[in-house]
JSON list of C-alpha atoms and ligand atoms in Angstrom, two decimals:
[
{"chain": "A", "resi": 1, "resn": "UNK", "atom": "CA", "xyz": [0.00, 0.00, 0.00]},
{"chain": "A", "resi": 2, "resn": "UNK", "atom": "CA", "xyz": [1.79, 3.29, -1.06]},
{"chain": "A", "resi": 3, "resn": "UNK", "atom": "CA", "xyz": [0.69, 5.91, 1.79]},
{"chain": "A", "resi": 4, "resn": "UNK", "atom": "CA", "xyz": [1.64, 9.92, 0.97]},
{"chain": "A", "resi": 5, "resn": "UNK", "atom": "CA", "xyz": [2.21, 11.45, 4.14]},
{"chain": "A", "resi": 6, "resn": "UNK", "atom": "CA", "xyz": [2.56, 15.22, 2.15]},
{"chain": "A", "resi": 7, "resn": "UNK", "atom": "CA", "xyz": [0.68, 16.91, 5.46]},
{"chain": "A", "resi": 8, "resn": "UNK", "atom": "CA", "xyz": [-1.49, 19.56, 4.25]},
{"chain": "A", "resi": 9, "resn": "UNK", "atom": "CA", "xyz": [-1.76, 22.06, 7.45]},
{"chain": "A", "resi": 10, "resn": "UNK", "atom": "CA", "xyz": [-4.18, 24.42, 6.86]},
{"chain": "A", "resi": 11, "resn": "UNK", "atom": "CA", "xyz": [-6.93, 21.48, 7.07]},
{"chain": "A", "resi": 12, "resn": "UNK", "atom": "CA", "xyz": [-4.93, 19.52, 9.97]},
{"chain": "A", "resi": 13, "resn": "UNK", "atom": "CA", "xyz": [-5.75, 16.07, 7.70]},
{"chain": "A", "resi": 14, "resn": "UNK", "atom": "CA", "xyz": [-2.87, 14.71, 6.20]},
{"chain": "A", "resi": 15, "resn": "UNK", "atom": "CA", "xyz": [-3.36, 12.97, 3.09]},
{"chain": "A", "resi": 16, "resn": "UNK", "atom": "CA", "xyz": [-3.59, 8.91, 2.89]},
{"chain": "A", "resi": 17, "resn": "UNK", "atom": "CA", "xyz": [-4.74, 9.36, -1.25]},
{"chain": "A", "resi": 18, "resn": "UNK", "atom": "CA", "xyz": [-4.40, 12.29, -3.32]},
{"chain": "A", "resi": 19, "resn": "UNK", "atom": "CA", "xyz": [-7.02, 13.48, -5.78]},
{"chain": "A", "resi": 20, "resn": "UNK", "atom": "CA", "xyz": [-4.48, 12.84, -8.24]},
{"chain": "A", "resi": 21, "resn": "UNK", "atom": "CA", "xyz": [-4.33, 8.78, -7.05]},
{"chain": "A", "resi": 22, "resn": "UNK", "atom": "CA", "xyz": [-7.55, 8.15, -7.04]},
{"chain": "A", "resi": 23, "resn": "UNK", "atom": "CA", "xyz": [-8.45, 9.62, -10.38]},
{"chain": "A", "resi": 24, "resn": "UNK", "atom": "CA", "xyz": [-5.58, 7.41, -12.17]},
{"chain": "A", "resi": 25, "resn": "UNK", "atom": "CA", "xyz": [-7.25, 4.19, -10.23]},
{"chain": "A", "resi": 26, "resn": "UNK", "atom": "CA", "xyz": [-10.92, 5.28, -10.92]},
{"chain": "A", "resi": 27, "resn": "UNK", "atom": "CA", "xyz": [-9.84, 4.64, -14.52]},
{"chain": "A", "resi": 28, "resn": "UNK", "atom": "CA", "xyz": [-8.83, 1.09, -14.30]},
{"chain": "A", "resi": 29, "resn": "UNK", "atom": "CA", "xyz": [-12.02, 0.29, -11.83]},
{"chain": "A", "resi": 30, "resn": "UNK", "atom": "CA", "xyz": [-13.86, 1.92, -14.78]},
{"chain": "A", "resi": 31, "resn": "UNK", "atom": "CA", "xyz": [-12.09, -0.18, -16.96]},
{"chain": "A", "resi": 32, "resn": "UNK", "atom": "CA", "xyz": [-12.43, -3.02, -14.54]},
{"chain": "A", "resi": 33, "resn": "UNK", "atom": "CA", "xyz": [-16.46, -2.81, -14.41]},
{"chain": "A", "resi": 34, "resn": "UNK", "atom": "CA", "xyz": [-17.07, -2.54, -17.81]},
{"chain": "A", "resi": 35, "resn": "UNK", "atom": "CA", "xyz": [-15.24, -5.39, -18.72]},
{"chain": "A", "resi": 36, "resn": "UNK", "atom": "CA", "xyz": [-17.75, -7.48, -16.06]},
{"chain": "A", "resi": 37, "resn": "UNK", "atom": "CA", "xyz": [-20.26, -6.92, -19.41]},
{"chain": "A", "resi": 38, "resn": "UNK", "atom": "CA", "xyz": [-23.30, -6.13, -16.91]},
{"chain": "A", "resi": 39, "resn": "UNK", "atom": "CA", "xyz": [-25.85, -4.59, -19.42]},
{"chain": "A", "resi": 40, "resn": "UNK", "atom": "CA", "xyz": [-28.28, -1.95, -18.70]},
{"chain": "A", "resi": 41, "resn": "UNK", "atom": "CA", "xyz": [-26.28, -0.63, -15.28]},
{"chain": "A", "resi": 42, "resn": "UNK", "atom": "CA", "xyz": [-28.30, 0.83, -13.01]},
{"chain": "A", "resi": 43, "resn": "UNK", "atom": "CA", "xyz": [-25.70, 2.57, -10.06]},
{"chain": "A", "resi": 44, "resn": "UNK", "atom": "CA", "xyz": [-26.79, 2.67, -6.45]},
{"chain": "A", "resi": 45, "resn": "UNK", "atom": "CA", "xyz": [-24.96, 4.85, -4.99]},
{"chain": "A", "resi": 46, "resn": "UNK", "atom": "CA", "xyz": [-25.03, 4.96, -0.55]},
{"chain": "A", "resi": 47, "resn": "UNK", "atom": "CA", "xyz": [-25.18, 8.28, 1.01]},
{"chain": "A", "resi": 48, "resn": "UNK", "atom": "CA", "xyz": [-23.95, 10.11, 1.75]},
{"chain": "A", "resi": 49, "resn": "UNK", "atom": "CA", "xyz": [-20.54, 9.07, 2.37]},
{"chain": "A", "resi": 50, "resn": "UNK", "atom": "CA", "xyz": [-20.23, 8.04, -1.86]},
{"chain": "A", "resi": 51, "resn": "UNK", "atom": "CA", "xyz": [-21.53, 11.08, -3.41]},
{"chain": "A", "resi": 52, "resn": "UNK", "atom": "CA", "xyz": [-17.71, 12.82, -4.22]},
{"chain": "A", "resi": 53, "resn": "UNK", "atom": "CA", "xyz": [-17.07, 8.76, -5.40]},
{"chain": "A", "resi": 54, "resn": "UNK", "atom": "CA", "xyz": [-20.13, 7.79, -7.50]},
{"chain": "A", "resi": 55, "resn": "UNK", "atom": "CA", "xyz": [-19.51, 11.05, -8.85]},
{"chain": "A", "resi": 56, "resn": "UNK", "atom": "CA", "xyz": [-16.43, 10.81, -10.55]},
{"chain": "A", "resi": 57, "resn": "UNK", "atom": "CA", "xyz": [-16.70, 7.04, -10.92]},
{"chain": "A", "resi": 58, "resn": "UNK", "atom": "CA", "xyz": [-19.88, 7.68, -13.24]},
{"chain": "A", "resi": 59, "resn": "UNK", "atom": "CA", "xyz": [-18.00, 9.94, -14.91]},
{"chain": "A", "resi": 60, "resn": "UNK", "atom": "CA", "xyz": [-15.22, 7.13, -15.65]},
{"chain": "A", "resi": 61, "resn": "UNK", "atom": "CA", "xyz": [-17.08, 4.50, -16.68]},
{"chain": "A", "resi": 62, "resn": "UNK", "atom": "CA", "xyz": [-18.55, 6.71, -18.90]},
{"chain": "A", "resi": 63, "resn": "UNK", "atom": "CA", "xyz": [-15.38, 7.66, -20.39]},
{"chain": "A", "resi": 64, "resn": "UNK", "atom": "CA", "xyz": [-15.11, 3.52, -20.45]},
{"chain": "A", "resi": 65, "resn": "UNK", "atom": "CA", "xyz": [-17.86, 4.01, -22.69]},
{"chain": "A", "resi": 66, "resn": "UNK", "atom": "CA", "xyz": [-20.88, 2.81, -20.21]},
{"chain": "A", "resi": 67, "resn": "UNK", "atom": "CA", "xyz": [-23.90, 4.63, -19.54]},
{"chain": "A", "resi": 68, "resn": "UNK", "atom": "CA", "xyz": [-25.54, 3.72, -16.47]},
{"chain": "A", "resi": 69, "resn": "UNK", "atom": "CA", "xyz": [-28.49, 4.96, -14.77]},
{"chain": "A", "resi": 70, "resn": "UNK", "atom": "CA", "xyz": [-27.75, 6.26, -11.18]},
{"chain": "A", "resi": 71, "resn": "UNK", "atom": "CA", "xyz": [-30.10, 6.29, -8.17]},
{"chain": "A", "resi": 72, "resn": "UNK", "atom": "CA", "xyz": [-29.19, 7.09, -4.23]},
{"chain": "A", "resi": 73, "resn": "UNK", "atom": "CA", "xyz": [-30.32, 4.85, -1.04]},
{"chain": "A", "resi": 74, "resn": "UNK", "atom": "CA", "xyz": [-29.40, 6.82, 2.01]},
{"chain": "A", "resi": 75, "resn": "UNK", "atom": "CA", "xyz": [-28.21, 4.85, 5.02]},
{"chain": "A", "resi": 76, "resn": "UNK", "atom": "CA", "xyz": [-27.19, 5.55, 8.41]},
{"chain": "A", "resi": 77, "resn": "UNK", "atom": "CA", "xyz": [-25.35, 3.28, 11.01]},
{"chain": "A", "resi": 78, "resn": "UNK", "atom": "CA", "xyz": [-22.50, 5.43, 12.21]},
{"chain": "A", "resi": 79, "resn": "UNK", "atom": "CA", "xyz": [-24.86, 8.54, 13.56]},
{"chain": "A", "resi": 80, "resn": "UNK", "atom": "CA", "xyz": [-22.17, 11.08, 15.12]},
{"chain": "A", "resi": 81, "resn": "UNK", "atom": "CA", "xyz": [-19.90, 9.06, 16.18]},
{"chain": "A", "resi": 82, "resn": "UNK", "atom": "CA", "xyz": [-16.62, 7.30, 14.38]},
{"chain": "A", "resi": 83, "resn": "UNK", "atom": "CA", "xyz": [-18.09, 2.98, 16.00]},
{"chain": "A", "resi": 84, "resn": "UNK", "atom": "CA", "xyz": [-20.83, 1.63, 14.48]},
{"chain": "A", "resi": 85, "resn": "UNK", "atom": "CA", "xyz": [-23.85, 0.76, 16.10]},
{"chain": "A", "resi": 86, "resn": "UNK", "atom": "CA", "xyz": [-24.37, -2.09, 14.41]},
{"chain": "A", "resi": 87, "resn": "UNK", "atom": "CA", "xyz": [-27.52, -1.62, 13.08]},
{"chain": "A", "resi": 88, "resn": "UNK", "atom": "CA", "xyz": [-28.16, -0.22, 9.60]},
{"chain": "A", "resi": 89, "resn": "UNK", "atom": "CA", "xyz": [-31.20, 2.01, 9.04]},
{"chain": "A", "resi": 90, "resn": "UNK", "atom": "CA", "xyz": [-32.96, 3.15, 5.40]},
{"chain": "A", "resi": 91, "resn": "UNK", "atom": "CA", "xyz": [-32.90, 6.86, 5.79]},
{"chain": "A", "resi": 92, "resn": "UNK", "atom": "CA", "xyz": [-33.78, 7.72, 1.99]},
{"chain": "A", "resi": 93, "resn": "UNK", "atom": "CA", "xyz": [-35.29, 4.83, 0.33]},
{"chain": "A", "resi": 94, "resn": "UNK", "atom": "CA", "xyz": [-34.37, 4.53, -4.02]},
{"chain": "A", "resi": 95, "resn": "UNK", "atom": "CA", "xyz": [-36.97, 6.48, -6.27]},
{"chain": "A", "resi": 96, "resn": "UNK", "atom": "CA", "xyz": [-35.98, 3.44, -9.22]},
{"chain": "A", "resi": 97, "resn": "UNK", "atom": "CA", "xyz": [-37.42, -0.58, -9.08]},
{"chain": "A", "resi": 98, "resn": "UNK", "atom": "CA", "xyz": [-34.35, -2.86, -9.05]},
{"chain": "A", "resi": 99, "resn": "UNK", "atom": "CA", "xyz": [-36.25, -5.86, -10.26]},
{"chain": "A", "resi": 100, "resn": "UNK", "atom": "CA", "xyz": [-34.73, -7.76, -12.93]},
{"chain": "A", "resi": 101, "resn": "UNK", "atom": "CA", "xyz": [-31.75, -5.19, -12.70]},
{"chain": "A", "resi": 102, "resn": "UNK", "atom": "CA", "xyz": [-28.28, -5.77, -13.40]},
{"chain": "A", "resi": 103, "resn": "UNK", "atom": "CA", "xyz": [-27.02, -3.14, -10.09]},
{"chain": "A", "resi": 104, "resn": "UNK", "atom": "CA", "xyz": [-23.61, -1.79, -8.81]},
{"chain": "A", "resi": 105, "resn": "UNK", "atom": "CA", "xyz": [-23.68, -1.03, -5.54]},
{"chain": "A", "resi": 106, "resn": "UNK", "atom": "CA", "xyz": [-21.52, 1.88, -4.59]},
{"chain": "A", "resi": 107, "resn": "UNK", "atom": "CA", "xyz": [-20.07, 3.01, -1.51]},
{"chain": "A", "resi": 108, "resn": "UNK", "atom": "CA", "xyz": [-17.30, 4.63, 0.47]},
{"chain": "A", "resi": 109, "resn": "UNK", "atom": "CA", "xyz": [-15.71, 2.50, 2.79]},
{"chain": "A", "resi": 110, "resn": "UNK", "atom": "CA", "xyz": [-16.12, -1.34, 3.71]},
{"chain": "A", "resi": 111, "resn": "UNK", "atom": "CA", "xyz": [-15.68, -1.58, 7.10]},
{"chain": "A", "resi": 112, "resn": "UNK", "atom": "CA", "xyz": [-17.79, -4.22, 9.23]},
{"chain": "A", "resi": 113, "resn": "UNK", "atom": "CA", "xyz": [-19.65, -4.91, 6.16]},
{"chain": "A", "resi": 114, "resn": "UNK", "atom": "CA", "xyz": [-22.78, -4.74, 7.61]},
{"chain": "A", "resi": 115, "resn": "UNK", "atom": "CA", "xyz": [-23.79, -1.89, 5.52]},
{"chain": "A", "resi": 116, "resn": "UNK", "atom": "CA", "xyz": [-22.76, -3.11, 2.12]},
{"chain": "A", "resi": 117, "resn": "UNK", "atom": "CA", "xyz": [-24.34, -6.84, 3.28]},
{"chain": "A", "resi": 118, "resn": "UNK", "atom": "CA", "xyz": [-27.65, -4.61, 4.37]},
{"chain": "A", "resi": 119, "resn": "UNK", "atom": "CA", "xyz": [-27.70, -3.05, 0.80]},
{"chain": "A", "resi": 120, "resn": "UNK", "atom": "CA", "xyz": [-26.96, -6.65, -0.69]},
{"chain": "A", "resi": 121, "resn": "UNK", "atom": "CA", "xyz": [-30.01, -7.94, 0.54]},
{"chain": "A", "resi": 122, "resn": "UNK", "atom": "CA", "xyz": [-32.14, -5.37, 0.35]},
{"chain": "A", "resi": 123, "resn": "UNK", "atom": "CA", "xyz": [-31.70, -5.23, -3.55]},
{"chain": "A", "resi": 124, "resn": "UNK", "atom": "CA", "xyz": [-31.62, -9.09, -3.55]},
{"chain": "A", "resi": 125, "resn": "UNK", "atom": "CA", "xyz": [-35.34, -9.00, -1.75]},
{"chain": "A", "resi": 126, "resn": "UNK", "atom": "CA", "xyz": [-36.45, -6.54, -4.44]},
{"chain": "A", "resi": 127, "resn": "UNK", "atom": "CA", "xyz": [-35.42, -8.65, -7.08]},
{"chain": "A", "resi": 128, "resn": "UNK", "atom": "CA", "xyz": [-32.49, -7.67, -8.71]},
{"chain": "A", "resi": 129, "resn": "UNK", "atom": "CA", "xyz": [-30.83, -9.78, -11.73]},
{"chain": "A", "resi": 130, "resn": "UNK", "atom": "CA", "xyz": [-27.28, -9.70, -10.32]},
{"chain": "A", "resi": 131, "resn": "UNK", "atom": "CA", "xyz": [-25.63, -7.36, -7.93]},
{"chain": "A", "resi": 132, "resn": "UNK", "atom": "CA", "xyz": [-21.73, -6.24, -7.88]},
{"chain": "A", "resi": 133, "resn": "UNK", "atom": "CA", "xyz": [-20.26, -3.81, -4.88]},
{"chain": "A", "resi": 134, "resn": "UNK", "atom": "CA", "xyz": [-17.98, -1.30, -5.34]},
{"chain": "A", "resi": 135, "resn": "UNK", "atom": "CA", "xyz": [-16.26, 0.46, -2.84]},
{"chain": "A", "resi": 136, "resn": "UNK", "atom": "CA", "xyz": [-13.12, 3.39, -2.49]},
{"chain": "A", "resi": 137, "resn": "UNK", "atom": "CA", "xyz": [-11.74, 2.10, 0.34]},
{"chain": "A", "resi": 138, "resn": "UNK", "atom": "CA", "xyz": [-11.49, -1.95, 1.96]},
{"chain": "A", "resi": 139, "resn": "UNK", "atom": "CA", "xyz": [-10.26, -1.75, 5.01]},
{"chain": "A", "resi": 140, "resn": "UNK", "atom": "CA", "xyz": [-8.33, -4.67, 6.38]},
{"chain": "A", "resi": 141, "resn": "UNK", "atom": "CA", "xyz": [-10.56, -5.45, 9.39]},
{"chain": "A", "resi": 142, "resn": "UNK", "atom": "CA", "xyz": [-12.26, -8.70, 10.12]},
{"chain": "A", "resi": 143, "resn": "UNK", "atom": "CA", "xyz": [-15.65, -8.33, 8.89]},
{"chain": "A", "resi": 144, "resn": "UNK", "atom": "CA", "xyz": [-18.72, -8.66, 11.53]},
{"chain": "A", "resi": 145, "resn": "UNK", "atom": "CA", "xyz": [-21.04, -10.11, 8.35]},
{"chain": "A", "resi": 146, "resn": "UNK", "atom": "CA", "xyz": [-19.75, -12.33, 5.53]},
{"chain": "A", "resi": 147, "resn": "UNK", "atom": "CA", "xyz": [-19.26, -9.78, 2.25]},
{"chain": "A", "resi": 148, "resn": "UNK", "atom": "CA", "xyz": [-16.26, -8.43, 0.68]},
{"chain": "A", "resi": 149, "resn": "UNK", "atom": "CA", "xyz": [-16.29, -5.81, -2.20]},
{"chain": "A", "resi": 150, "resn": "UNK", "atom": "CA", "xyz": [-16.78, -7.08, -6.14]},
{"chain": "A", "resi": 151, "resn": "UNK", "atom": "CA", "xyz": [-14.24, -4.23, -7.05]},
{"chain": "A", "resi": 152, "resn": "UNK", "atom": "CA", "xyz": [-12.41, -1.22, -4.51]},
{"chain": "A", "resi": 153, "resn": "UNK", "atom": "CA", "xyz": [-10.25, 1.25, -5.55]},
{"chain": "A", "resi": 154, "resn": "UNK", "atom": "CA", "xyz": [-7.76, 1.16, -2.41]},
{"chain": "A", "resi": 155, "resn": "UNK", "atom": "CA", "xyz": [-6.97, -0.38, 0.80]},
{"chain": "A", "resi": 156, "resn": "UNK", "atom": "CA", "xyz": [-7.53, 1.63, 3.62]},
{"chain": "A", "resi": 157, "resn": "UNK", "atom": "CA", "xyz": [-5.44, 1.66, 7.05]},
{"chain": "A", "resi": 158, "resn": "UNK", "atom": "CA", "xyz": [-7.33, 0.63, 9.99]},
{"chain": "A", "resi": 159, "resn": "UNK", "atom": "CA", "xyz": [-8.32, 4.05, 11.13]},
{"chain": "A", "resi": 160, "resn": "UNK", "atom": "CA", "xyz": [-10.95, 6.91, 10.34]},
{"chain": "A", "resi": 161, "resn": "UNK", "atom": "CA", "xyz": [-10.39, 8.57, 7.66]},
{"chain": "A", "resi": 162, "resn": "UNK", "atom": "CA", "xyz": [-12.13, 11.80, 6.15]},
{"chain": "A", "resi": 163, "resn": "UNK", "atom": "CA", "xyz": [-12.28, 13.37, 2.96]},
{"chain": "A", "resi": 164, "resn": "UNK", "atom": "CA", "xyz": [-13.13, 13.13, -0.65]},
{"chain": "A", "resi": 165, "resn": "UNK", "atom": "CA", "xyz": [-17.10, 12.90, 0.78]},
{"chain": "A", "resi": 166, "resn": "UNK", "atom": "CA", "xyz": [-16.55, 11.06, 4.05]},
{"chain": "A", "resi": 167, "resn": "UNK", "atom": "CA", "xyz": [-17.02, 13.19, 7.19]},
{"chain": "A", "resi": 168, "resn": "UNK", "atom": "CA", "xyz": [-16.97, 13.49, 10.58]},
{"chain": "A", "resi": 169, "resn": "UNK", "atom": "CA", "xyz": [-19.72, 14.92, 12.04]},
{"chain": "A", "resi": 170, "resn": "UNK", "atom": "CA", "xyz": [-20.70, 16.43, 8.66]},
{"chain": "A", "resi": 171, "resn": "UNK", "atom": "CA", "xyz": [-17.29, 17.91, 8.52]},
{"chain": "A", "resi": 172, "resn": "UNK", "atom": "CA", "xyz": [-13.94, 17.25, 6.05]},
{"chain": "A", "resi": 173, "resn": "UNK", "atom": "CA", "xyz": [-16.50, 15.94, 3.23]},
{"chain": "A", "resi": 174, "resn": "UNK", "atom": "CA", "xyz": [-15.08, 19.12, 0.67]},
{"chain": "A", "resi": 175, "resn": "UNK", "atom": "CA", "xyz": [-11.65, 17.81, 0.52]},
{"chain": "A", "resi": 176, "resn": "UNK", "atom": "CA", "xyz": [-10.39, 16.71, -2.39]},
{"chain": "A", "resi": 177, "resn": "UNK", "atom": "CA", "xyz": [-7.63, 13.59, -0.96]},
{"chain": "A", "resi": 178, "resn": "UNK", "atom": "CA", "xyz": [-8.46, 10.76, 1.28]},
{"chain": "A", "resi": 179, "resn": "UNK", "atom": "CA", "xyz": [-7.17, 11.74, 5.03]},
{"chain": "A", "resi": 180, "resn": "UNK", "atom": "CA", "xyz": [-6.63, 11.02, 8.46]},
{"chain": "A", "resi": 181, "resn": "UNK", "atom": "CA", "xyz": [-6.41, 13.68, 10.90]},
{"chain": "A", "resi": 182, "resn": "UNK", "atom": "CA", "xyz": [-3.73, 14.90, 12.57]},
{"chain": "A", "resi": 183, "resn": "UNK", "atom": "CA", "xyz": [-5.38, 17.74, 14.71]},
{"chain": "A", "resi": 184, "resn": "UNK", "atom": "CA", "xyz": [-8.72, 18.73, 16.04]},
{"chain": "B", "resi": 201, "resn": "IMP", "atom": "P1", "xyz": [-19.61, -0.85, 7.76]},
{"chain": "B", "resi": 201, "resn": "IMP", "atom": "O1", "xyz": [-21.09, -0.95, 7.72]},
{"chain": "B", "resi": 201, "resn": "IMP", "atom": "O2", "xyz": [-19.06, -1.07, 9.15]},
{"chain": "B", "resi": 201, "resn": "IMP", "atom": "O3", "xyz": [-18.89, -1.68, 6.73]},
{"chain": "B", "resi": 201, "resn": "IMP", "atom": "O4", "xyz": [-19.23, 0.65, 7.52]},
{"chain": "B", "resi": 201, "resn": "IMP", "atom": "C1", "xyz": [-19.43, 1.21, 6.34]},
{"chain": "B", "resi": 201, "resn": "IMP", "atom": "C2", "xyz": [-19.91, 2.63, 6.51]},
{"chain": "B", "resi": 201, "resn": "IMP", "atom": "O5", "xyz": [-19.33, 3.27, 7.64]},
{"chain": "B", "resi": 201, "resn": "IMP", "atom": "C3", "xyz": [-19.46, 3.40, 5.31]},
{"chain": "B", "resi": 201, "resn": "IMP", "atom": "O6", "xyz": [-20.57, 3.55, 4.46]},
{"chain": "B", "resi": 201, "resn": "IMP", "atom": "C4", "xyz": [-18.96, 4.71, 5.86]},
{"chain": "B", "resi": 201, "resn": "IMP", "atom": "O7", "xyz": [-19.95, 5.69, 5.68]},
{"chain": "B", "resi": 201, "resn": "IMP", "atom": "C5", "xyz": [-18.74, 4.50, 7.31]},
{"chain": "B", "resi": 201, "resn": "IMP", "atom": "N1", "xyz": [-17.30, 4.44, 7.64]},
{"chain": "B", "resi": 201, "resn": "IMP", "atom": "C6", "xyz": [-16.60, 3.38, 8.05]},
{"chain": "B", "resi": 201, "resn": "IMP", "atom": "N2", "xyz": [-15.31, 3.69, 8.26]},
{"chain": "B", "resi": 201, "resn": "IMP", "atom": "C7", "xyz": [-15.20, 4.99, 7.98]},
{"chain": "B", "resi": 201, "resn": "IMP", "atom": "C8", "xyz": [-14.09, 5.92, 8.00]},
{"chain": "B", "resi": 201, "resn": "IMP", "atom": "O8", "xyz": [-12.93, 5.61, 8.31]},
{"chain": "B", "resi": 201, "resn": "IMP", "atom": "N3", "xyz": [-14.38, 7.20, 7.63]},
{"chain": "B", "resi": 201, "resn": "IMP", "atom": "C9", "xyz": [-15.64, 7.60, 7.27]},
{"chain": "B", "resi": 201, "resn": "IMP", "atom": "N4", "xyz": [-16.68, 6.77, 7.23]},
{"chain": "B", "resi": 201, "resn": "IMP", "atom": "C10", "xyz": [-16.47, 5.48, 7.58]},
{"chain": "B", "resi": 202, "resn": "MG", "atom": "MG1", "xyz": [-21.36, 5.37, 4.16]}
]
């Protein structure tokens, strides 16, 4: 795992993945996805942690030459606070049908799993043709619930991390790297 420890001190987050890294990588996953043949895409992306993500990843598999359709599922299990509670709540529910679907689930971080495993089944139950997962970041963490990511763009070190549309608290969501703090 290459980590770039370039400290950026007016934010007090130092950077773990710069925007330049992940926009060289979201071209291979592009490249990656497309080559799974799913036809008729329809991207899930979770919020709100995936927005900055399924942005520019829609925007790279398009250059890939896909054109998906995109819809949004919010979920919560983290509230305020960096632990999970373990339980995984629909927030905002899809506006689309998933049945008979080819779907790529998108999201920011695998962590416990239990959110990407909730969206899994969820889809499953509604009758979706085949589901893939996608995430930024695996972290290397014994899962709590049996799934691992289709396709993810980097490993992540076993710690929060903000930026590039993660948050704490609502904050650190505008930056433009993947980071870990340094200072409150
Ligand atoms: P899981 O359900 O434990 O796998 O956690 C996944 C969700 O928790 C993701 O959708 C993220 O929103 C959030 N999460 C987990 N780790 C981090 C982190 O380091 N930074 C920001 N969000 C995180
Ligand atoms: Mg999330």
């Amino acid at each position: 795992m290459t980590v770039d420890a370039t400290t950026t001190s007016d934010s007090g987050v130092e950077v773990v993945y710069s925007d330049d890294e992940i926009a060289r990588r979201l071209e291979d996953l592009a490249q990656e996805i497309k080559s799974a043949g799913l036809r008729n895409l329809l991207v899930v992306a979770i919020l709100k942690g995936s927005f900055v993500f399924a942005a520019d990843l829609i925007r790279a598999l398009h250059r890939a030459g896909l054109s998906p359709e995109v819809d949004f599922l919010t979920l919560s299990s983290y509230k305020k606070s960096k632990t999970s509670s373990g339980r995984v709540e629909i927030l905002r529910d899809l506006d689309l049908s998933v049945e008979g679907r080819n779907v790529l689930i998108v999201d920011d971080v695998l962590d416990s799993g239990r959110t990407l495993a909730f969206a899994k089944d969820l889809l499953s139950a509604r009758g979706a043709t085949a589901i893939r997962t996608c995430v930024l970041l695996e972290k290397q963490v014994p899962r709590a619930v049996d799934v691992e990511a289709d396709y993810a763009a980097f490993e992540c070190p076993d710690e929060f991390v903000v930026g590039y549309g993660m948050d704490v608290a609502h904050r650190y969501r505008e930056l433009p790297f993947v980071g870990r703090i340094t200072k409150h």
